[in-house]
Amino acid sequence: MQWGRFITGCLIGCCVTGTAWAQQPKAYRHLLRVYEDNDNINIRGVGTDQGYTNGSRIDYFFIKDKPSRFFLDRIMPKAGDSSLNTWGWGLMQVIMTPKNIIKRIPDKNDFPYAGALFATHTLHSTNSIKKYNIQTEFMFGVMGPPSLAKQTQRTAHRIVRIVQPGGWDYQLKTDPLLNMSVAGEKELVHINNSIEFIGGAQGFAGTALNGASLYSLIRIGRMTPYFDGYGSQFATPKGTRQRKQFYFILRPSVEWVLYNALIDGGVFNHSHEPVPGQPNDPNNDEPKKDPMVRKRFVAKLDYGMALSLGRVCLSFTQTTMTPMVKGTDIQEVGNVSVFLAW
């Protein structure tokens, strides 16, 4: 009789355990992100059209069921055998303009008119046990007139009825863009599930951007652990105890930029000066201006918040950075991102 009760209890326990296991929520395996960078998205209400003025991007992220055979995927570093790998493909357009967009011939010591259009292939590989991740991105694209930056900005300014930029005829010339970046992040301190301190470093090389950066990331609020995977930062599946997330982020960083194609010009056409000399005018009493000097070191501060409700997330961040070009002002760029998971 006792053996019968024991066996019956074991069977019931197995059934209950199996049912509980079957009811464990499955993480979303697909994530769509759409975001907009713009220097007129500004919490202080002081917009400009200077330097990095606009960036529009769309990304599709996914988790694969089987190991990838794609040759680029094989060379991307992974965060160990127990890593959760989130792959992605994206498309982005970037626009740069000088401080004074009214002039038909832009000043040589100011930001140039420049645009880029490129595709990206990414891997976010995270290790939830050892609390670190590796992020890799390949970029393939073009700068110059084929980027359609001129048409995009003029159309946007016409829609919102603001002054048309006058110097796009002197934008930096067409050049191929091929770049790779690798970043690593490691958890330093966490307090419950409400405060996280993370350290990070990034290096980038290619025909678009060469340099490195060091940064820290602080997250405060109600959120899932940062190293549970990229998608979990923005979406939580049904059945999860905590589906709502609301947290603040703070990310100070310092960047060393050896080369920036959208300021210095492309690798193959950088020596071709697109801006003609200013004509001699006896009525022009402005002092002679020196050529543009780009600063090698830039300090940045990103801060903002994210609100996630199940499969949908909305985030806002503001970036404040020291001048990238000597004689220009501190720049502020806002970002609005929308995420949808399934």
PDB file of C-alpha atoms in Angstrom, residues 4-20:
ATOM      1  CA  GLY A   4       1.479   2.218  -4.259  1.00  0.00           C
ATOM      2  CA  ARG A   5       1.135   5.637  -2.660  1.00  0.00           C
ATOM      3  CA  PHE A   6       4.803   6.363  -3.355  1.00  0.00           C
ATOM      4  CA  ILE A   7       4.518   5.453  -7.028  1.00  0.00           C
ATOM      5  CA  THR A   8       1.284   7.415  -7.385  1.00  0.00           C
ATOM      6  CA  GLY A   9       2.945  10.447  -5.782  1.00  0.00           C
ATOM      7  CA  CYS A  10       5.904  10.210  -8.144  1.00  0.00           C
ATOM      8  CA  LEU A  11       3.618  10.038 -11.171  1.00  0.00           C
ATOM      9  CA  ILE A  12       1.624  13.053  -9.996  1.00  0.00           C
ATOM     10  CA  GLY A  13       4.857  14.960  -9.330  1.00  0.00           C
ATOM     11  CA  CYS A  14       6.176  14.170 -12.786  1.00  0.00           C
ATOM     12  CA  CYS A  15       2.914  15.292 -14.376  1.00  0.00           C
ATOM     13  CA  VAL A  16       2.894  18.555 -12.429  1.00  0.00           C
ATOM     14  CA  THR A  17       6.552  19.205 -13.232  1.00  0.00           C
ATOM     15  CA  GLY A  18       5.997  18.436 -16.893  1.00  0.00           C
ATOM     16  CA  THR A  19       2.989  20.734 -17.028  1.00  0.00           C
ATOM     17  CA  ALA A  20       4.922  23.554 -15.358  1.00  0.00           C
TER      18      ALA A  20
END
